PDB file of C-alpha atoms in Angstrom:
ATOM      1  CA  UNK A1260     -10.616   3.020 -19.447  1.00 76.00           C
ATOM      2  CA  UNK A1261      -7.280   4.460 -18.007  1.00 87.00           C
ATOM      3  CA  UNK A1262      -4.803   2.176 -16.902  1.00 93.00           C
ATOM      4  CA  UNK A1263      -3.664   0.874 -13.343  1.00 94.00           C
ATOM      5  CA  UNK A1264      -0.612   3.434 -13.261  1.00 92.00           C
ATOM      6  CA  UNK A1265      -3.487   6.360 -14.153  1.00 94.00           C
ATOM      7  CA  UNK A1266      -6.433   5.007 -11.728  1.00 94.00           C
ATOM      8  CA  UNK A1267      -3.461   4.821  -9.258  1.00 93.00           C
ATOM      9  CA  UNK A1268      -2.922   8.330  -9.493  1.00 93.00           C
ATOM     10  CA  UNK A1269      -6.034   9.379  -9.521  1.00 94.00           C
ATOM     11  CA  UNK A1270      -7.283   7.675  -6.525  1.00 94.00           C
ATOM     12  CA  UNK A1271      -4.653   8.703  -4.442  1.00 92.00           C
ATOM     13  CA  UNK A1272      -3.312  12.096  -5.585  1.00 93.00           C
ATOM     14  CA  UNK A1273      -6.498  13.893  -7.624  1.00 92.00           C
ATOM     15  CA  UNK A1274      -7.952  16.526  -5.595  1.00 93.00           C
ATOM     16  CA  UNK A1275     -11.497  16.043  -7.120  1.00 95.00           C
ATOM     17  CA  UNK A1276     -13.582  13.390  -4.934  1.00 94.00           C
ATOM     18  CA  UNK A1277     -15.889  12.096  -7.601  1.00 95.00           C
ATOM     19  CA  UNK A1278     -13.006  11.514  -9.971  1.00 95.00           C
ATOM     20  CA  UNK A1279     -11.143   9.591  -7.393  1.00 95.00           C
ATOM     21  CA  UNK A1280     -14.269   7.473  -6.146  1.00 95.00           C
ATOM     22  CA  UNK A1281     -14.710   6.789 -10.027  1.00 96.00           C
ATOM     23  CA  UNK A1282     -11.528   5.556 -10.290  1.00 95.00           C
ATOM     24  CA  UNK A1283     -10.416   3.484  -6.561  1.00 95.00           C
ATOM     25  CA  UNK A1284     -14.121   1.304  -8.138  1.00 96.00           C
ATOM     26  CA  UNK A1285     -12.365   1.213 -11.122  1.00 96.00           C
ATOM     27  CA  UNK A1286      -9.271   0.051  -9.928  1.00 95.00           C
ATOM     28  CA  UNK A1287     -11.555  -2.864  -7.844  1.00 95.00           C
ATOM     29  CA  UNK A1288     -13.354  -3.522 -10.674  1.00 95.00           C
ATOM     30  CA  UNK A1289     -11.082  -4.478 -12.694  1.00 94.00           C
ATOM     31  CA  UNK A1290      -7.655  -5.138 -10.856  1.00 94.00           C
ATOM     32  CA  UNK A1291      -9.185  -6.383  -7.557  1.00 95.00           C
ATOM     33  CA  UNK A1292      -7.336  -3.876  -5.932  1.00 95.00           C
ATOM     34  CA  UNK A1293      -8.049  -1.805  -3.435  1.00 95.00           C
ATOM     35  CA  UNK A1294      -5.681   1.473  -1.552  1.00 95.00           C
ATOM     36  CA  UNK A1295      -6.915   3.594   1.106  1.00 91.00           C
ATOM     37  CA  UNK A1296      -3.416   4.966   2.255  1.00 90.00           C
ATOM     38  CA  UNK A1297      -2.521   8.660   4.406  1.00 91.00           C
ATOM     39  CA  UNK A1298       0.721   9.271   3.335  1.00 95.00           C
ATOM     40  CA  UNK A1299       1.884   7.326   0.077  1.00 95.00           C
ATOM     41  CA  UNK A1300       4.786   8.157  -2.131  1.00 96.00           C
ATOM     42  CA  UNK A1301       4.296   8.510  -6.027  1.00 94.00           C
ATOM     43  CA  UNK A1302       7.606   6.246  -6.783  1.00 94.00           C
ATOM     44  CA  UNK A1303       6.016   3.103  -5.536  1.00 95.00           C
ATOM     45  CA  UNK A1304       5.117   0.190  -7.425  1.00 93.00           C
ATOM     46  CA  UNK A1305       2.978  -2.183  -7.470  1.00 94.00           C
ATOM     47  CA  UNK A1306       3.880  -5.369  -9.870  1.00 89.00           C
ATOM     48  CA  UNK A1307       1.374  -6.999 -11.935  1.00 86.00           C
ATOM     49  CA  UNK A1308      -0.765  -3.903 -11.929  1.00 87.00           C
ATOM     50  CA  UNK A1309      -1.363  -4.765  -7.832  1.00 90.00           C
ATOM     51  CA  UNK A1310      -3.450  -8.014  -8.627  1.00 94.00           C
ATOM     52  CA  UNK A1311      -5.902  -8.939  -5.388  1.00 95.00           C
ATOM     53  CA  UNK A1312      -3.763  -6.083  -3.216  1.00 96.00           C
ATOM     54  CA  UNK A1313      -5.715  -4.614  -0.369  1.00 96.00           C
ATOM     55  CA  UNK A1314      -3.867  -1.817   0.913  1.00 97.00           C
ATOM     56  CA  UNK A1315      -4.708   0.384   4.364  1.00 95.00           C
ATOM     57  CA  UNK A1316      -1.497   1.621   5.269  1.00 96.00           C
ATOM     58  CA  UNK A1317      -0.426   4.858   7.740  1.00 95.00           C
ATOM     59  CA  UNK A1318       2.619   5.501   4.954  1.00 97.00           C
ATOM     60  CA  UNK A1319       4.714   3.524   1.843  1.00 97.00           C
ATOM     61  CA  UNK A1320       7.722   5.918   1.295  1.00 98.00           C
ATOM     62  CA  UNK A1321       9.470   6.041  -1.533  1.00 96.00           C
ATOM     63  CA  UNK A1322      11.210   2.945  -3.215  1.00 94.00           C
ATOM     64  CA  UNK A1323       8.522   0.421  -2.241  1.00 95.00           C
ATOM     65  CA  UNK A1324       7.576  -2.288  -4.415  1.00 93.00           C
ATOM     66  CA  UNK A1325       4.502  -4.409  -3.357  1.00 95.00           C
ATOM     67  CA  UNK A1326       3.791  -7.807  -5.662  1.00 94.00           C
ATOM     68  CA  UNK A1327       0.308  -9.299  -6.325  1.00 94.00           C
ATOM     69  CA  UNK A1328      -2.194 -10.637  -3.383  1.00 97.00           C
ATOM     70  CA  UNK A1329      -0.403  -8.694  -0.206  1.00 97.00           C
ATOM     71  CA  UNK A1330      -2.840  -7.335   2.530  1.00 98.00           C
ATOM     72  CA  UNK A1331      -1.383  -4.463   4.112  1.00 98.00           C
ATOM     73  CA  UNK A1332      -3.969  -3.083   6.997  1.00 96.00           C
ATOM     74  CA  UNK A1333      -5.105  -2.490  10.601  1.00 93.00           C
ATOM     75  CA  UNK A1334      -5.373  -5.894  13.263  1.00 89.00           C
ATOM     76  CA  UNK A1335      -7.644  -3.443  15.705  1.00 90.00           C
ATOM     77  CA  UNK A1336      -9.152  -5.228  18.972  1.00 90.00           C
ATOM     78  CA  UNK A1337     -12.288  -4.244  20.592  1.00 92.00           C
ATOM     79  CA  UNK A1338     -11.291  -4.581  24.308  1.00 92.00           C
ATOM     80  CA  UNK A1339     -14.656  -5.534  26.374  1.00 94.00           C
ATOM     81  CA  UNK A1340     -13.309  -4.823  30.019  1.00 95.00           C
ATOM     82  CA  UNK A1341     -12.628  -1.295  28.952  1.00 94.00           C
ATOM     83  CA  UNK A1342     -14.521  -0.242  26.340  1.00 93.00           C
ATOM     84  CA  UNK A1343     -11.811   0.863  24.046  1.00 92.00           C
ATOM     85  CA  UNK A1344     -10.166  -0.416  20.718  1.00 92.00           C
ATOM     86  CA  UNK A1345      -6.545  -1.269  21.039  1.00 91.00           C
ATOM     87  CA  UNK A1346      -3.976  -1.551  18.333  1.00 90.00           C
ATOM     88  CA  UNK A1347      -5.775   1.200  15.494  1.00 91.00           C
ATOM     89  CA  UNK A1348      -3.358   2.764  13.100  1.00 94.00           C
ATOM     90  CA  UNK A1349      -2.110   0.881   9.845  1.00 96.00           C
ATOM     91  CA  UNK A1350       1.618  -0.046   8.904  1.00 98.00           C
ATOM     92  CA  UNK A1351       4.420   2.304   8.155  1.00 98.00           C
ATOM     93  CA  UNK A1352       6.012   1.115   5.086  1.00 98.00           C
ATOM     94  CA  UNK A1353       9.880   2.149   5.484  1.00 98.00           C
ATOM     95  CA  UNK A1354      11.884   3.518   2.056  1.00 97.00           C
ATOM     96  CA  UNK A1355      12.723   0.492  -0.059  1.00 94.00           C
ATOM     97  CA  UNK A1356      10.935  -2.322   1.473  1.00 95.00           C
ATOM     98  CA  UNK A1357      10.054  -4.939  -1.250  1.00 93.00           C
ATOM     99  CA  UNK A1358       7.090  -6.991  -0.317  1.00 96.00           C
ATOM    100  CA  UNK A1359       6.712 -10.046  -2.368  1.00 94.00           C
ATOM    101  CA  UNK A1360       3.510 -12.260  -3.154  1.00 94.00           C
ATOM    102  CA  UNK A1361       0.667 -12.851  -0.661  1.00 96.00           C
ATOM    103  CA  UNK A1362       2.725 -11.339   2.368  1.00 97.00           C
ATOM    104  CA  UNK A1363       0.212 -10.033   5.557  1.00 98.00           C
ATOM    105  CA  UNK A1364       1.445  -7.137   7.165  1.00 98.00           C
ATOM    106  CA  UNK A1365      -0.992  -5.738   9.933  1.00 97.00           C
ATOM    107  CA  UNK A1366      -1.306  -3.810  12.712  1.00 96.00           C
ATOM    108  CA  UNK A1367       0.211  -0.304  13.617  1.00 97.00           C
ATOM    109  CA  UNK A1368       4.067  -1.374  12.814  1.00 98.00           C
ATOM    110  CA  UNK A1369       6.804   0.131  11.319  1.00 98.00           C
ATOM    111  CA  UNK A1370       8.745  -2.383   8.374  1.00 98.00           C
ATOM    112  CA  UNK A1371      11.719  -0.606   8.281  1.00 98.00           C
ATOM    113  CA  UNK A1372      14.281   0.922   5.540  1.00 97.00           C
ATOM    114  CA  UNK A1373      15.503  -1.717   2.968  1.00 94.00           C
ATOM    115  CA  UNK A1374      13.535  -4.840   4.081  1.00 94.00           C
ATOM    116  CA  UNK A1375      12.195  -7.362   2.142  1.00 93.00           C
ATOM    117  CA  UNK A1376       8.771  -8.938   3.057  1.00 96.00           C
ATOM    118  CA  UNK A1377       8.957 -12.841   2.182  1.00 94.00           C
ATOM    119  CA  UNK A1378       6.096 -14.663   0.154  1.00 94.00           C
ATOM    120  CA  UNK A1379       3.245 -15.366   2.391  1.00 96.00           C
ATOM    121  CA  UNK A1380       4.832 -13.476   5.330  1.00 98.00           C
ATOM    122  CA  UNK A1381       2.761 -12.848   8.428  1.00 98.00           C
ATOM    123  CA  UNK A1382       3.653  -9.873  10.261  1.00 98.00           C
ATOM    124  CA  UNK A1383       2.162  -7.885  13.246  1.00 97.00           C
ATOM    125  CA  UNK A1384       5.110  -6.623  14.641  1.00 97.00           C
ATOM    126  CA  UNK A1385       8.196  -4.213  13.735  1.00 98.00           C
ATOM    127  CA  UNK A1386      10.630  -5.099  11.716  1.00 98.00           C
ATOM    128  CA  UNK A1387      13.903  -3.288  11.920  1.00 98.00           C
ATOM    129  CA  UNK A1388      15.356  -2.009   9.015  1.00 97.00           C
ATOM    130  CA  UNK A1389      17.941  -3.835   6.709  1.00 95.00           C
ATOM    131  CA  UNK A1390      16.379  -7.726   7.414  1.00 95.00           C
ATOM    132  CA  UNK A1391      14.474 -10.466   5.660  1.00 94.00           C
ATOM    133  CA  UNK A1392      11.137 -11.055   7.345  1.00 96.00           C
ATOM    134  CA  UNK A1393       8.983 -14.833   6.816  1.00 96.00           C
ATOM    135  CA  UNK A1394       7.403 -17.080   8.874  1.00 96.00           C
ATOM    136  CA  UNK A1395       5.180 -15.546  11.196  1.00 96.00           C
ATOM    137  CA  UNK A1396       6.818 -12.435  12.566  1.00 93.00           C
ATOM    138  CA  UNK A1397      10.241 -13.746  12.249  1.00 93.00           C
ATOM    139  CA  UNK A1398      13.267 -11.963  10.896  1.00 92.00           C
ATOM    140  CA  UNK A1399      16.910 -11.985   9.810  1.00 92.00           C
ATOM    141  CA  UNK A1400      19.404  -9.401   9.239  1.00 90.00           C
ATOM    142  CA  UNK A1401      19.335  -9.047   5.174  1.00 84.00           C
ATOM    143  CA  UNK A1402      22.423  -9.349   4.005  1.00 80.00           C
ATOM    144  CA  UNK A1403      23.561  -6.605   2.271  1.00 74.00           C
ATOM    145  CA  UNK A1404      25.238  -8.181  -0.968  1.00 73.00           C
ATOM    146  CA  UNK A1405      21.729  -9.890  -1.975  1.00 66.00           C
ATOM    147  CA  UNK A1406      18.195  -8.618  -3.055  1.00 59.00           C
ATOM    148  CA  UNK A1407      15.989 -11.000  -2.524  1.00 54.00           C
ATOM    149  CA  UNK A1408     -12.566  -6.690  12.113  1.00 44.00           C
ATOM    150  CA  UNK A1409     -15.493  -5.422  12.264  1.00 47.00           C
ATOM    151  CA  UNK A1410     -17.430  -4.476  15.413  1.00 48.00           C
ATOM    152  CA  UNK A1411     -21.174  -2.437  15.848  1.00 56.00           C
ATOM    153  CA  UNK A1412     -18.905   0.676  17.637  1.00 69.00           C
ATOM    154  CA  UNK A1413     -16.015   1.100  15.055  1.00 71.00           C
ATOM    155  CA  UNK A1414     -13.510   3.858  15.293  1.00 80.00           C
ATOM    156  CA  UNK A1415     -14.424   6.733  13.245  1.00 84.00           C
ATOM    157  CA  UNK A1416     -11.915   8.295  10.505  1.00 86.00           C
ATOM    158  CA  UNK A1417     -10.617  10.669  13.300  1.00 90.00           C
ATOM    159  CA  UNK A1418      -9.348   8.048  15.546  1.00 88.00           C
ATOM    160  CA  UNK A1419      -7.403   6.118  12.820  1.00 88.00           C
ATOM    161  CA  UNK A1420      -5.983   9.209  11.375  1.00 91.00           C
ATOM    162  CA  UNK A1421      -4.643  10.270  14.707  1.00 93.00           C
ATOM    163  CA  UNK A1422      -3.615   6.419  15.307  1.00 92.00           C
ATOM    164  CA  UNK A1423      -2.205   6.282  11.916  1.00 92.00           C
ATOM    165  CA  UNK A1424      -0.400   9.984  12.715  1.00 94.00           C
ATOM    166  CA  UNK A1425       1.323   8.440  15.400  1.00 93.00           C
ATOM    167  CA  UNK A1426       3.031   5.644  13.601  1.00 95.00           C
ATOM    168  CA  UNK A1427       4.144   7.604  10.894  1.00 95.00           C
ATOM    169  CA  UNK A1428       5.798  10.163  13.580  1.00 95.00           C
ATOM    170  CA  UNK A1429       6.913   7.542  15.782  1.00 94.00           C
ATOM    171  CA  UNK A1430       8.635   6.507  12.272  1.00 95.00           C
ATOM    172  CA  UNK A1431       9.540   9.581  11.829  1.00 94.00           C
ATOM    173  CA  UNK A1432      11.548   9.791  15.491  1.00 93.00           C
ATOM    174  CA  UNK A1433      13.679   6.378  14.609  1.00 89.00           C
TER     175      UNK A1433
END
């Protein structure tokens, strides 16, 4: 069997679809980790072979290093008045952003350049670049001399592309 690094690439760069189905259940199987990512870049890590990861993210650029048991995905609410889902697209993962152990990070946010995600982190909202984010969506300016749903109508692949399109360009727009 390939290793992670390998069944990393495969799943998320190989052009063949039966080769990269083979290998994202490979990568399940026997990493517990899962990646269903648009945009991601091939310079980021994942420590301990991404142990218990499940990753749904709009974009990681380049630099990003993710630790073991981290969640990274969509917080989408089926709005009953109105029909409609609010809050579809997946995180924007800014250049550099360290995420350490268990951290949540959810919703259609943007973690900005150079931040680090603290252990068991919640976070729904943006972060702006250059801070420390813990707690439950709180955040500090990082200091520079230290490195530290599921519903009967769900949105079809479409809808959270486009969603997911819109964070990355709102990213993009910064």
């Amino acid at each position: 069997m390939p290793d992670f690094k390998t069944l990393l690439q495969i799943t998320c760069f190989s052009t063949d679809t039966a080769a990269q189905r083979l290998a994202a259940e490979q990568l399940q199987s026997h990493y517990n980790f899962e990646i269903n990512c648009l945009y991601l870049d091939p310079s980021v890590q994942f420590a301990h072979n991404g142990k218990g990861c499940t990753i749904a993210a709009s974009m990681i650029s380049a630099g990003a290093v993710i630790f073991q048991n981290v969640t990274i995905g969509a917080n989408q609410t089926y709005n009953h008045t109105s029909h409609e889902w609010e809050h579809l697209g997946n995180p924007v993962i800014g250049k550099n952003v360290i995420i350490a152990d268990g951290a949540k990070v959810v919703g259609p946010i943007i973690i900005g350049d150079n931040t680090l995600i603290g252990t068991g982190a919640i976070i729904t909202k943006d972060i702006p670049a250059n801070s420390i984010a813990y707690g439950v969506n709180k955040f500090k300016p990082r200091e520079p001399n230290y490195s530290p749903v599921f519903y009967k109508d769900m949105p079809h692949a479409p809808e959270i592309i486009a969603a997911c399109e819109d964070v990355v360009a709102r990213y993009q727009n910064q």
